[in-house]
Every structure is written in structure tokens, then in C-alpha cells.
mmCIF file of C-alpha atoms in Angstrom:
data_model
loop_
_atom_site.group_PDB
_atom_site.id
_atom_site.type_symbol
_atom_site.label_atom_id
_atom_site.label_comp_id
_atom_site.label_asym_id
_atom_site.label_seq_id
_atom_site.Cartn_x
_atom_site.Cartn_y
_atom_site.Cartn_z
ATOM 1 C CA MET A 1 1.837 -20.097 15.060
ATOM 2 C CA LEU A 2 -1.768 -19.566 13.933
ATOM 3 C CA ILE A 3 -4.549 -21.751 15.325
ATOM 4 C CA GLU A 4 -8.093 -21.939 13.936
ATOM 5 C CA ASP A 5 -10.788 -21.443 16.561
ATOM 6 C CA GLY A 6 -14.321 -22.845 16.728
ATOM 7 C CA GLU A 7 -15.629 -20.092 14.439
ATOM 8 C CA GLY A 8 -13.085 -20.799 11.717
ATOM 9 C CA PHE A 9 -10.832 -17.783 12.333
ATOM 10 C CA LEU A 10 -7.060 -17.930 12.726
ATOM 11 C CA TYR A 11 -5.477 -16.520 15.891
ATOM 12 C CA PRO A 12 -1.825 -16.313 16.938
ATOM 13 C CA GLU A 13 -0.743 -18.624 19.716
ATOM 14 C CA VAL A 14 2.474 -17.825 21.560
ATOM 15 C CA ASP A 15 4.684 -20.742 22.556
ATOM 16 C CA MET A 16 5.777 -19.563 25.982
ATOM 17 C CA ASP A 17 8.556 -22.154 26.041
ATOM 18 C CA VAL A 18 10.433 -20.302 23.287
ATOM 19 C CA CYS A 19 9.118 -16.751 23.831
ATOM 20 C CA ILE A 20 11.906 -14.424 25.021
ATOM 21 C CA ARG A 21 9.410 -11.785 26.203
ATOM 22 C CA CYS A 22 10.936 -9.037 24.074
ATOM 23 C CA GLY A 23 7.563 -7.295 23.742
ATOM 24 C CA ILE A 24 7.915 -6.617 20.006
ATOM 25 C CA CYS A 25 4.578 -8.271 19.190
ATOM 26 C CA GLU A 26 2.822 -5.841 21.524
ATOM 27 C CA GLU A 27 4.887 -2.897 20.304
ATOM 28 C CA ILE A 28 3.799 -3.349 16.681
ATOM 29 C CA CYS A 29 0.200 -4.395 17.421
ATOM 30 C CA PRO A 30 -2.182 -2.136 15.400
ATOM 31 C CA VAL A 31 -4.956 -2.626 17.958
ATOM 32 C CA LEU A 32 -2.891 -1.519 20.949
ATOM 33 C CA HIS A 33 -1.424 1.356 18.914
ATOM 34 C CA GLN A 34 -4.198 2.781 16.760
ATOM 35 C CA GLY A 35 -3.739 5.585 14.279
ATOM 36 C CA GLU A 36 -5.562 8.902 14.275
ATOM 37 C CA ALA A 37 -8.835 9.356 12.410
ATOM 38 C CA ARG A 38 -8.461 11.590 9.379
ATOM 39 C CA VAL A 39 -10.387 13.120 6.494
ATOM 40 C CA PRO A 40 -9.199 12.392 2.917
ATOM 41 C CA LEU A 41 -7.404 15.079 0.927
ATOM 42 C CA GLU A 42 -9.534 14.462 -2.163
ATOM 43 C CA VAL A 43 -12.419 12.196 -3.135
ATOM 44 C CA PHE A 44 -13.393 10.969 -6.596
ATOM 45 C CA ALA A 45 -15.831 8.813 -8.481
ATOM 46 C CA ALA A 46 -13.661 6.836 -10.882
ATOM 47 C CA LYS A 47 -13.570 4.131 -13.510
ATOM 48 C CA ASN A 48 -10.981 2.342 -15.592
ATOM 49 C CA PRO A 49 -11.320 3.132 -19.326
ATOM 50 C CA ASP A 50 -10.562 -0.536 -20.096
ATOM 51 C CA GLU A 51 -14.039 -2.122 -20.108
ATOM 52 C CA GLU A 52 -12.734 -5.687 -19.796
ATOM 53 C CA ILE A 53 -10.809 -4.825 -16.641
ATOM 54 C CA ARG A 54 -13.848 -3.040 -15.244
ATOM 55 C CA ARG A 55 -16.018 -6.074 -16.040
ATOM 56 C CA THR A 56 -13.766 -8.413 -14.063
ATOM 57 C CA SER A 57 -13.317 -5.974 -11.158
ATOM 58 C CA SER A 58 -15.717 -5.554 -8.251
ATOM 59 C CA SER A 59 -16.199 -1.838 -8.867
ATOM 60 C CA GLY A 60 -14.524 0.487 -11.346
ATOM 61 C CA GLY A 61 -11.174 -1.240 -11.875
ATOM 62 C CA VAL A 62 -9.037 1.435 -10.189
ATOM 63 C CA PHE A 63 -6.840 -1.037 -8.292
ATOM 64 C CA THR A 64 -5.609 -2.582 -11.545
ATOM 65 C CA ALA A 65 -4.719 0.829 -12.975
ATOM 66 C CA LEU A 66 -2.675 1.722 -9.886
ATOM 67 C CA ALA A 67 -0.997 -1.685 -9.882
ATOM 68 C CA GLU A 68 -0.097 -1.586 -13.574
ATOM 69 C CA THR A 69 1.635 1.759 -13.089
ATOM 70 C CA VAL A 70 3.765 0.331 -10.265
ATOM 71 C CA LEU A 71 4.626 -2.792 -12.265
ATOM 72 C CA ASN A 72 5.557 -0.766 -15.339
ATOM 73 C CA GLU A 73 8.068 1.074 -13.162
ATOM 74 C CA GLY A 74 9.704 -2.210 -12.147
ATOM 75 C CA GLY A 75 7.780 -2.545 -8.902
ATOM 76 C CA VAL A 76 5.969 -5.323 -7.054
ATOM 77 C CA VAL A 77 2.256 -5.579 -6.203
ATOM 78 C CA PHE A 78 0.752 -7.429 -3.229
ATOM 79 C CA GLY A 79 -2.885 -8.486 -3.091
ATOM 80 C CA ALA A 80 -5.318 -11.242 -2.098
ATOM 81 C CA ARG A 81 -5.827 -14.302 -4.294
ATOM 82 C CA TRP A 82 -7.123 -17.874 -4.112
ATOM 83 C CA ASN A 83 -4.509 -20.585 -3.491
ATOM 84 C CA GLU A 84 -4.675 -24.185 -4.727
ATOM 85 C CA HIS A 85 -6.911 -25.146 -1.775
ATOM 86 C CA TRP A 86 -9.362 -22.291 -2.522
ATOM 87 C CA GLU A 87 -8.274 -20.387 0.545
ATOM 88 C CA VAL A 88 -7.696 -16.632 0.338
ATOM 89 C CA VAL A 89 -4.047 -15.705 0.833
ATOM 90 C CA HIS A 90 -1.899 -12.641 0.282
ATOM 91 C CA ASP A 91 0.777 -12.918 -2.377
ATOM 92 C CA TYR A 92 2.741 -10.727 -4.782
ATOM 93 C CA THR A 93 3.193 -10.446 -8.519
ATOM 94 C CA GLU A 94 5.822 -8.799 -10.684
ATOM 95 C CA THR A 95 3.801 -9.013 -13.912
ATOM 96 C CA CYS A 96 0.603 -7.382 -15.165
ATOM 97 C CA GLU A 97 -0.725 -10.846 -16.049
ATOM 98 C CA GLY A 98 -0.551 -11.758 -12.372
ATOM 99 C CA LEU A 99 -3.009 -8.996 -11.437
ATOM 100 C CA ALA A 100 -5.989 -11.018 -12.666
ATOM 101 C CA ALA A 101 -5.775 -13.194 -9.534
ATOM 102 C CA PHE A 102 -5.998 -10.111 -7.296
ATOM 103 C CA ARG A 103 -9.026 -8.585 -9.023
ATOM 104 C CA GLY A 104 -12.472 -9.063 -7.523
ATOM 105 C CA SER A 105 -13.590 -9.061 -3.887
ATOM 106 C CA LYS A 106 -12.896 -12.104 -1.722
ATOM 107 C CA TYR A 107 -15.383 -12.159 1.144
ATOM 108 C CA VAL A 108 -13.202 -14.411 3.294
ATOM 109 C CA GLN A 109 -10.427 -13.314 5.633
ATOM 110 C CA SER A 110 -7.065 -13.669 3.912
ATOM 111 C CA VAL A 111 -3.906 -15.184 5.355
ATOM 112 C CA VAL A 112 -1.142 -12.563 5.212
ATOM 113 C CA GLY A 113 1.602 -15.131 5.810
ATOM 114 C CA ASP A 114 5.128 -13.798 5.206
ATOM 115 C CA THR A 115 4.090 -10.981 2.874
ATOM 116 C CA PHE A 116 5.023 -8.209 5.330
ATOM 117 C CA LYS A 117 8.595 -9.561 5.409
ATOM 118 C CA GLN A 118 8.598 -9.990 1.635
ATOM 119 C CA ALA A 119 7.423 -6.416 1.127
ATOM 120 C CA GLU A 120 10.125 -5.173 3.502
ATOM 121 C CA ARG A 121 12.828 -7.016 1.555
ATOM 122 C CA PHE A 122 11.666 -5.480 -1.728
ATOM 123 C CA LEU A 123 11.541 -2.021 -0.149
ATOM 124 C CA LYS A 124 15.028 -2.344 1.336
ATOM 125 C CA GLY A 125 16.212 -3.420 -2.108
ATOM 126 C CA GLY A 126 14.892 -0.173 -3.579
ATOM 127 C CA ARG A 127 11.906 -1.700 -5.399
ATOM 128 C CA LYS A 128 8.625 0.187 -5.532
ATOM 129 C CA VAL A 129 5.873 -1.739 -3.713
ATOM 130 C CA LEU A 130 2.089 -1.496 -3.807
ATOM 131 C CA TYR A 131 0.499 -3.369 -0.905
ATOM 132 C CA SER A 132 -3.290 -3.732 -0.924
ATOM 133 C CA GLY A 133 -5.484 -5.112 1.838
ATOM 134 C CA THR A 134 -8.123 -4.339 4.419
ATOM 135 C CA PRO A 135 -7.634 -1.282 6.664
ATOM 136 C CA CYS A 136 -6.447 -3.435 9.579
ATOM 137 C CA GLN A 137 -3.919 -5.200 7.341
ATOM 138 C CA ILE A 138 -2.521 -1.886 6.100
ATOM 139 C CA ALA A 139 -2.331 -0.565 9.668
ATOM 140 C CA ALA A 140 -0.500 -3.751 10.695
ATOM 141 C CA LEU A 141 1.940 -3.474 7.773
ATOM 142 C CA LYS A 142 2.848 0.076 8.726
ATOM 143 C CA ARG A 143 3.412 -0.906 12.364
ATOM 144 C CA PHE A 144 5.553 -3.835 11.224
ATOM 145 C CA LEU A 145 7.735 -1.729 8.913
ATOM 146 C CA ASP A 146 8.095 1.064 11.475
ATOM 147 C CA LYS A 147 9.406 3.288 8.696
ATOM 148 C CA ASP A 148 7.815 5.519 6.077
ATOM 149 C CA TYR A 149 9.187 4.263 2.756
ATOM 150 C CA GLU A 150 8.674 6.809 -0.007
ATOM 151 C CA HIS A 151 8.443 4.006 -2.587
ATOM 152 C CA LEU A 152 5.680 2.142 -0.698
ATOM 153 C CA LEU A 153 2.106 2.751 -1.878
ATOM 154 C CA THR A 154 -0.618 1.386 0.410
ATOM 155 C CA VAL A 155 -4.162 0.799 -0.822
ATOM 156 C CA ASP A 156 -6.991 -0.299 1.456
ATOM 157 C CA CYS A 157 -10.736 -0.688 0.955
ATOM 158 C CA ILE A 158 -14.021 0.371 2.478
ATOM 159 C CA CYS A 159 -14.400 -2.777 4.555
ATOM 160 C CA HIS A 160 -17.687 -4.221 5.803
ATOM 161 C CA GLY A 161 -15.870 -6.871 7.853
ATOM 162 C CA THR A 162 -14.131 -10.198 7.179
ATOM 163 C CA PRO A 163 -16.186 -13.419 7.136
ATOM 164 C CA SER A 164 -14.978 -16.707 8.574
ATOM 165 C CA PRO A 165 -12.891 -18.964 6.291
ATOM 166 C CA GLY A 166 -14.332 -21.943 8.166
ATOM 167 C CA VAL A 167 -17.892 -20.879 7.416
ATOM 168 C CA PHE A 168 -17.007 -20.530 3.751
ATOM 169 C CA ARG A 169 -15.709 -24.123 3.721
ATOM 170 C CA TRP A 170 -18.975 -25.235 5.307
ATOM 171 C CA TYR A 171 -21.023 -23.376 2.708
ATOM 172 C CA MET A 172 -18.999 -24.668 -0.240
ATOM 173 C CA GLY A 173 -19.263 -28.229 1.056
ATOM 174 C CA GLU A 174 -23.033 -28.012 0.821
ATOM 175 C CA GLN A 175 -22.908 -26.420 -2.616
ATOM 176 C CA LEU A 176 -20.680 -29.191 -3.961
ATOM 177 C CA ALA A 177 -22.963 -31.842 -2.457
ATOM 178 C CA LYS A 178 -25.927 -30.317 -4.280
ATOM 179 C CA VAL A 179 -24.067 -30.541 -7.567
ATOM 180 C CA ILE A 180 -23.834 -34.326 -7.366
ATOM 181 C CA GLY A 181 -27.326 -34.706 -5.886
ATOM 182 C CA LYS A 182 -26.718 -35.849 -2.315
ATOM 183 C CA ASP A 183 -30.146 -35.110 -0.838
ATOM 184 C CA GLY A 184 -30.099 -34.176 2.814
ATOM 185 C CA TYR A 185 -26.344 -33.683 2.810
ATOM 186 C CA ARG A 186 -25.179 -31.242 5.476
ATOM 187 C CA PHE A 187 -22.335 -30.346 7.776
ATOM 188 C CA VAL A 188 -22.845 -29.859 11.484
ATOM 189 C CA PRO A 189 -21.252 -26.447 12.189
ATOM 190 C CA CYS A 190 -19.251 -27.465 15.247
ATOM 191 C CA PRO A 191 -16.370 -27.857 15.209
ATOM 192 C CA ILE A 192 -15.646 -25.739 12.147
ATOM 193 C CA PRO A 193 -11.891 -26.564 12.112
ATOM 194 C CA LEU A 194 -12.642 -30.192 11.190
ATOM 195 C CA ILE A 195 -14.283 -29.262 7.873
ATOM 196 C CA PRO A 196 -11.822 -30.165 5.078
ATOM 197 C CA GLN A 197 -10.345 -27.681 2.618
ATOM 198 C CA VAL A 198 -12.582 -26.772 -0.301
ATOM 199 C CA ASP A 199 -10.428 -28.505 -2.915
ATOM 200 C CA VAL A 200 -10.541 -31.707 -0.848
ATOM 201 C CA LEU A 201 -14.332 -31.473 -0.623
ATOM 202 C CA ALA A 202 -14.507 -31.036 -4.392
ATOM 203 C CA ARG A 203 -12.334 -34.081 -5.106
ATOM 204 C CA GLU A 204 -14.459 -36.172 -2.739
ATOM 205 C CA GLU A 205 -17.485 -35.253 -4.848
ATOM 206 C CA GLY A 206 -15.705 -35.979 -8.139
ATOM 207 C CA CYS A 207 -15.450 -32.267 -9.005
ATOM 208 C CA ARG A 208 -12.721 -29.720 -9.589
ATOM 209 C CA ILE A 209 -13.284 -26.036 -8.838
ATOM 210 C CA GLU A 210 -12.215 -23.776 -11.684
ATOM 211 C CA GLY A 211 -13.225 -20.383 -10.307
ATOM 212 C CA ILE A 212 -15.086 -18.572 -7.513
ATOM 213 C CA ARG A 213 -16.478 -15.037 -7.806
ATOM 214 C CA PHE A 214 -18.212 -13.175 -4.986
ATOM 215 C CA ARG A 215 -19.071 -10.198 -7.187
ATOM 216 C CA ASP A 216 -20.048 -11.613 -10.571
ATOM 217 C CA LYS A 217 -21.457 -8.816 -12.766
ATOM 218 C CA LYS A 218 -23.381 -10.960 -15.210
ATOM 219 C CA GLU A 219 -26.623 -9.336 -14.005
ATOM 220 C CA GLY A 220 -24.974 -5.973 -13.391
ATOM 221 C CA TRP A 221 -22.868 -4.223 -10.767
ATOM 222 C CA LYS A 222 -25.782 -3.442 -8.443
ATOM 223 C CA ASN A 223 -27.314 -6.908 -8.658
ATOM 224 C CA PHE A 224 -24.090 -8.867 -8.327
ATOM 225 C CA SER A 225 -24.086 -12.620 -7.796
ATOM 226 C CA PHE A 226 -22.006 -15.275 -6.076
ATOM 227 C CA ALA A 227 -20.813 -17.642 -8.804
ATOM 228 C CA PHE A 228 -18.503 -20.614 -9.147
ATOM 229 C CA ASP A 229 -17.348 -22.842 -11.996
ATOM 230 C CA LEU A 230 -16.738 -26.589 -11.797
ATOM 231 C CA THR A 231 -15.540 -29.475 -13.859
ATOM 232 C CA VAL A 232 -17.820 -32.378 -12.891
ATOM 233 C CA GLY A 233 -16.996 -36.046 -13.357
ATOM 234 C CA ILE A 234 -13.224 -35.665 -13.320
ATOM 235 C CA SER A 235 -12.767 -39.404 -12.651
ATOM 236 C CA SER A 236 -14.703 -40.431 -15.755
ATOM 237 C CA THR A 237 -14.602 -39.849 -19.498
ATOM 238 C CA GLN A 238 -17.777 -37.751 -19.226
ATOM 239 C CA ALA A 239 -16.212 -34.705 -17.545
ATOM 240 C CA LYS A 240 -18.080 -31.481 -18.245
ATOM 241 C CA ALA A 241 -17.851 -27.823 -17.287
ATOM 242 C CA VAL A 242 -20.742 -26.325 -15.317
ATOM 243 C CA SER A 243 -21.334 -22.917 -13.744
ATOM 244 C CA PHE A 244 -23.585 -21.868 -10.873
ATOM 245 C CA SER A 245 -24.749 -18.365 -10.015
ATOM 246 C CA TYR A 246 -26.772 -17.097 -7.047
ATOM 247 C CA PRO A 247 -28.115 -13.516 -7.061
ATOM 248 C CA LEU A 248 -27.342 -11.384 -4.035
ATOM 249 C CA ARG A 249 -30.648 -12.023 -2.236
ATOM 250 C CA LYS A 250 -30.620 -15.745 -3.038
ATOM 251 C CA SER A 251 -27.087 -16.549 -1.944
ATOM 252 C CA SER A 252 -27.168 -17.843 1.619
ATOM 253 C CA PHE A 253 -23.476 -17.028 2.109
ATOM 254 C CA LEU A 254 -23.868 -13.410 0.963
ATOM 255 C CA SER A 255 -27.084 -13.060 2.996
ATOM 256 C CA GLY A 256 -25.320 -14.194 6.159
ATOM 257 C CA PHE A 257 -22.299 -12.009 5.425
ATOM 258 C CA LEU A 258 -24.359 -8.869 4.826
ATOM 259 C CA SER A 259 -26.375 -9.698 7.968
ATOM 260 C CA ASN A 260 -23.039 -9.687 9.871
ATOM 261 C CA LEU A 261 -23.558 -13.199 11.256
ATOM 262 C CA TYR A 262 -20.024 -14.562 10.910
ATOM 263 C CA LEU A 263 -17.640 -11.634 10.840
ATOM 264 C CA ARG A 264 -14.466 -11.812 12.895
ATOM 265 C CA PRO A 265 -15.346 -10.589 16.432
ATOM 266 C CA SER A 266 -12.878 -7.691 16.203
ATOM 267 C CA CYS A 267 -14.744 -6.378 13.140
ATOM 268 C CA TYR A 268 -17.627 -5.278 15.362
ATOM 269 C CA ALA A 269 -15.244 -2.723 16.909
ATOM 270 C CA CYS A 270 -12.779 -2.157 14.073
ATOM 271 C CA PRO A 271 -9.642 -0.242 15.158
ATOM 272 C CA ALA A 272 -8.722 0.863 11.624
ATOM 273 C CA LYS A 273 -11.801 2.619 10.231
ATOM 274 C CA ASN A 274 -12.204 6.326 9.573
ATOM 275 C CA GLY A 275 -8.790 6.719 7.972
ATOM 276 C CA LYS A 276 -6.894 5.232 10.933
ATOM 277 C CA SER A 277 -5.007 2.832 8.682
ATOM 278 C CA ALA A 278 -3.145 5.800 7.122
ATOM 279 C CA ALA A 279 -3.464 4.209 3.667
ATOM 280 C CA ASP A 280 -2.385 6.352 0.736
ATOM 281 C CA ILE A 281 -5.562 5.467 -1.178
ATOM 282 C CA THR A 282 -8.867 3.902 -0.130
ATOM 283 C CA LEU A 283 -11.105 2.190 -2.699
ATOM 284 C CA GLY A 284 -14.744 1.129 -2.559
ATOM 285 C CA ASP A 285 -18.024 0.957 -4.434
ATOM 286 C CA TYR A 286 -19.633 4.281 -5.247
ATOM 287 C CA TRP A 287 -23.143 3.197 -4.399
ATOM 288 C CA GLY A 288 -25.771 5.777 -5.247
ATOM 289 C CA ILE A 289 -23.673 7.461 -7.930
ATOM 290 C CA ALA A 290 -26.870 7.843 -9.991
ATOM 291 C CA SER A 291 -28.214 10.467 -7.587
ATOM 292 C CA LEU A 292 -25.085 12.628 -8.009
ATOM 293 C CA MET A 293 -23.843 11.836 -11.521
ATOM 294 C CA PRO A 294 -26.493 9.871 -13.424
ATOM 295 C CA GLN A 295 -24.382 10.005 -16.592
ATOM 296 C CA LEU A 296 -21.887 7.613 -14.950
ATOM 297 C CA ASP A 297 -24.476 5.067 -13.879
ATOM 298 C CA ASP A 298 -24.079 2.366 -16.545
ATOM 299 C CA ASP A 299 -24.311 -0.478 -13.967
ATOM 300 C CA ARG A 300 -20.829 -1.715 -14.873
ATOM 301 C CA GLY A 301 -19.126 -0.461 -11.721
ATOM 302 C CA ILE A 302 -17.970 2.897 -10.375
ATOM 303 C CA SER A 303 -15.315 3.229 -7.689
ATOM 304 C CA ALA A 304 -15.198 5.648 -4.809
ATOM 305 C CA VAL A 305 -11.572 6.770 -4.439
ATOM 306 C CA LEU A 306 -10.379 8.535 -1.288
ATOM 307 C CA VAL A 307 -6.896 10.041 -1.475
ATOM 308 C CA GLY A 308 -5.268 9.947 1.941
ATOM 309 C CA THR A 309 -1.793 11.333 1.244
ATOM 310 C CA PRO A 310 0.086 13.448 -1.316
ATOM 311 C CA LYS A 311 1.817 10.218 -2.385
ATOM 312 C CA GLY A 312 -1.586 8.729 -3.129
ATOM 313 C CA ARG A 313 -2.520 11.775 -5.210
ATOM 314 C CA VAL A 314 0.634 11.432 -7.335
ATOM 315 C CA ALA A 315 0.002 7.701 -7.854
ATOM 316 C CA LEU A 316 -3.593 8.268 -8.928
ATOM 317 C CA GLU A 317 -2.667 11.045 -11.351
ATOM 318 C CA ALA A 318 -0.127 8.727 -12.996
ATOM 319 C CA THR A 319 -2.904 6.372 -14.151
ATOM 320 C CA ALA A 320 -5.340 6.665 -17.057
ATOM 321 C CA VAL A 321 -8.328 6.330 -14.712
ATOM 322 C CA GLU A 322 -11.249 8.679 -15.398
ATOM 323 C CA LEU A 323 -11.669 10.865 -12.290
ATOM 324 C CA TYR A 324 -14.693 12.922 -11.220
ATOM 325 C CA PRO A 325 -14.327 15.039 -8.038
ATOM 326 C CA VAL A 326 -17.132 14.466 -5.517
ATOM 327 C CA PRO A 327 -17.927 15.645 -1.963
ATOM 328 C CA TYR A 328 -16.545 13.458 0.823
ATOM 329 C CA GLU A 329 -19.896 13.720 2.610
ATOM 330 C CA ASP A 330 -21.623 12.021 -0.314
ATOM 331 C CA VAL A 331 -19.326 8.987 -0.234
ATOM 332 C CA ARG A 332 -19.426 8.779 3.549
ATOM 333 C CA GLY A 333 -23.219 8.986 3.573
ATOM 334 C CA LYS A 334 -23.532 6.115 1.098
ATOM 335 C CA ASN A 335 -20.827 3.922 2.682
ATOM 336 C CA SER A 336 -21.395 3.739 6.423
ATOM 337 C CA ALA A 337 -18.667 1.069 6.661
ATOM 338 C CA LEU A 338 -16.122 3.789 5.892
ATOM 339 C CA THR A 339 -16.453 5.221 9.389
ATOM 340 C CA ASN A 340 -18.655 2.872 11.435
ATOM 341 C CA SER A 341 -18.341 -0.733 12.557
ATOM 342 C CA CYS A 342 -21.460 -2.862 12.263
ATOM 343 C CA ALA A 343 -23.276 -3.922 15.428
ATOM 344 C CA VAL A 344 -23.266 -7.520 16.641
ATOM 345 C CA PRO A 345 -26.559 -8.931 15.319
ATOM 346 C CA ILE A 346 -28.960 -10.811 17.552
ATOM 347 C CA GLY A 347 -28.823 -13.750 15.165
ATOM 348 C CA ARG A 348 -25.067 -14.276 15.564
ATOM 349 C CA SER A 349 -25.384 -16.396 18.702
ATOM 350 C CA VAL A 350 -28.203 -18.366 17.057
ATOM 351 C CA PHE A 351 -26.029 -19.057 14.032
ATOM 352 C CA TRP A 352 -23.242 -20.457 16.207
ATOM 353 C CA THR A 353 -25.557 -22.674 18.252
ATOM 354 C CA ALA A 354 -24.752 -26.305 17.422
ATOM 355 C CA ASP A 355 -27.626 -28.224 15.815
ATOM 356 C CA SER A 356 -28.273 -30.485 12.845
ATOM 357 C CA LYS A 357 -29.446 -27.772 10.454
ATOM 358 C CA SER A 358 -27.733 -27.207 7.154
ATOM 359 C CA PHE A 359 -25.971 -23.912 6.506
ATOM 360 C CA HIS A 360 -28.687 -22.858 4.074
ATOM 361 C CA GLN A 361 -31.463 -23.638 6.564
ATOM 362 C CA LYS A 362 -29.747 -21.723 9.351
ATOM 363 C CA ILE A 363 -29.419 -18.623 7.197
ATOM 364 C CA LYS A 364 -32.983 -18.994 5.942
ATOM 365 C CA ASP A 365 -34.323 -19.174 9.508
ATOM 366 C CA ILE A 366 -32.248 -16.281 10.845
ATOM 367 C CA CYS A 367 -32.620 -13.987 7.841
ATOM 368 C CA ARG A 368 -36.286 -14.712 7.208
ATOM 369 C CA VAL A 369 -37.842 -11.671 5.553
ATOM 370 C CA SER A 370 -41.325 -10.523 6.545
ATOM 371 C CA PHE A 371 -43.935 -9.361 4.027
ATOM 372 C CA ALA A 372 -43.422 -5.753 5.161
ATOM 373 C CA GLN A 373 -39.661 -6.064 4.634
ATOM 374 C CA ARG A 374 -40.184 -7.555 1.166
ATOM 375 C CA VAL A 375 -42.385 -4.592 0.215
ATOM 376 C CA LYS A 376 -39.747 -2.208 1.580
ATOM 377 C CA ARG A 377 -37.029 -3.923 -0.461
ATOM 378 C CA LYS A 378 -39.091 -3.669 -3.627
ATOM 379 C CA PHE A 379 -39.666 0.024 -2.949
ATOM 380 C CA ARG A 380 -35.961 0.624 -2.353
ATOM 381 C CA ALA A 381 -35.138 -1.266 -5.557
ATOM 382 C CA VAL A 382 -37.406 1.086 -7.496
ATOM 383 C CA LEU A 383 -35.662 4.069 -5.888
ATOM 384 C CA ARG A 384 -32.244 2.631 -6.810
ATOM 385 C CA MET A 385 -33.281 2.147 -10.408
ATOM 386 C CA SER A 386 -34.521 5.713 -10.534
ATOM 387 C CA GLY A 387 -31.246 6.970 -9.070
ATOM 388 C CA VAL A 388 -32.847 8.389 -5.923
ATOM 389 C CA LYS A 389 -30.822 6.212 -3.535
ATOM 390 C CA ARG A 390 -28.613 3.128 -3.380
#
């Protein structure tokens, strides 16, 4: 069974009364049995020719192209989506229409649930399967299957780390309170597990959540925003649709995430980076593409695609994705998360110290930017716009 800890993360708890001590859980553990680091066979900058798919994707829309190919061959695609409680869970689809729920980054750790078993059943039945997830999830799937299925395509991502689901509930609770004008409303961060599910919080405030996007491209790919849509006043005849959007530097949740304040502890020493997951394909943002290929920099999203296996190469070539070969060193240099775990920040312990501050105030205090840092950011923004650096 999975138990949520004081930081809002789920951990397995073994019931020793029923455990038969077979050792299988340790045998398939991807942390105890880590893969070998490896260099990709090929690396590309890429984009989906379908502009609508690219618009609704975090980067260049390559995942959808790979998934559509598998589905058109009668296969099944696994990915992360929101459930009815606005929690991130893994699920599968057998239709191209179902891919919309998997598109877009979800900066909350997903619950894998029974999807490893489901994928195994499809594979044993001869169905082609695409399973997408973080590097550690792909490494865990491979350990679980303990067999190299030729008709399994694994796709992971360049992962910064997974934020706490409990912290996200805390943040959304404050956002919903602001919508209905509860001044001074706040949650005390401890204990995180007692914070209700997001859909429950919304109903308590007379709202219904219609959508959440961590990488909204309304202001462009580089200046993405956190956005969510609500129906307000659901208990009255005056219900109305409203949308809220917070640019990257003004979203307290994204600021805390990118400052590494509430990542899962294991993310600070990730066992699956540097190709250790053995994924067939790795996808990520191609930040800094303007310095290498300025003609591609339309600010709508470009993917970095790392081909890990011959199977991955065949799958990529079967799509209509536009591919541009690039040096591995360029992608690695602009995506440190590809090979390196982030350090534990000094502010992490401060964030988890119990007090009466709101989530927003905590992030504001910890991530306070000095005048010198603001000048540096402005300078870097100018360099990004000129294509000199990310």
C-alpha cells in the first residue's frame, strides 16, 4: 500500500503480517539495480508539422506523433493525465482522441497505479505498447517486466525532478480562495496529507476546475505560464467561466519548483539520469535552439529528441516529425538535467518549517530576488531574445 508522508509524497509500506519475504520487490527495484550510463545513438531538434498539436504540447509535439503511429498500428499508449480529483495519474488510451489528456507537462509526481501490469497484459497479448514517463518510471517498468519486448516502445523525458502532490494541493487551495475573495485565507503546511483533494477544495469554494496547464504557451514557448480555468458560481444561476494565468516568474508554484524546494528527496540523487533508464527515446525542450538553428526559433516549441536504441530510431522515422540532426554536446550543455541531479537548496528546510505563512508568502521570502539578480535576469533575457543563450 502507498502512504502519503508529511511532504505530500507517496511511499510504499509493507504489511509485514502478510509479507512472505520472497524478495521480489528488492529484486526489481530500479534504485538497487541501476542501469548503465549511455550516450544516445542520434540527437535531433524536432517539431510536429501539425501546428495545433504543437501549440497544445509543452515543446515540439513529438510525443503525439510517436503515439499516433503506435495507435494507428492497433497499439496502446500509456501516459500521465489528470483524474477527476485533479491528481496526476498514469493511464492508457487506445484512441488518438485520448492523447489530448497526455499532452502537456504535469509538474506533479504521477501515480503509476496498475499500469505496469496493464502494459504487461497488452504486451503478452501481442499488442504494441508505447509507455511514456519519467526516467525512473521507465527504469522501474523495465525491471518489472524483466523481458525485452520487441513491440514495447519506451519514451522518457529530460526530468528536472518531481514536485510534491501535497504541495500542489496546498497551492491550488490558496488560488481557489483568491478567486472567491477570502482575504487572509491560507493553509498551514503541516501536515500536508490533511489537505483535501483539489476538486473538493473547488466545490467548497463554489467552483469547478475545467483545466490546468503548467506550460501554457499563450505568451510563447520560452515565457510559458501556469494557467487554470474555472467555472465559478456553480451553485447559482450566475455561473461563469473564468481563466487565470501566471507568467513563469510570477507563479509561486513554478518559482518553488524551479528553485528545487519541494522535489521528491530521491530526485536530488536521481538513479536514472544519463541514459540509465534505457528508454528507446528521450524527449525534452530544445532550449537555446536559436544559437544553433535560428531559423527554427519561432517561439512555438522545439523538442530535443535523443534516440537511445535502434528501435527508437525506427519509431521516430515512422512519424511525420521534422527532424534536424544536432550535436549531443549542444543538447547536453543546454539541459543540465539530462545528466545531473539538482542540489538540495538551502531554502528547502525553511520551506518545510511549520509556521502560519501562506504558500505564496513562503515562496516569496525564500526566492526573494536581489537587485543584482534582477539585472542579471534582464541581461539574460536580452541574450535569449538575441539567440545567444537560453
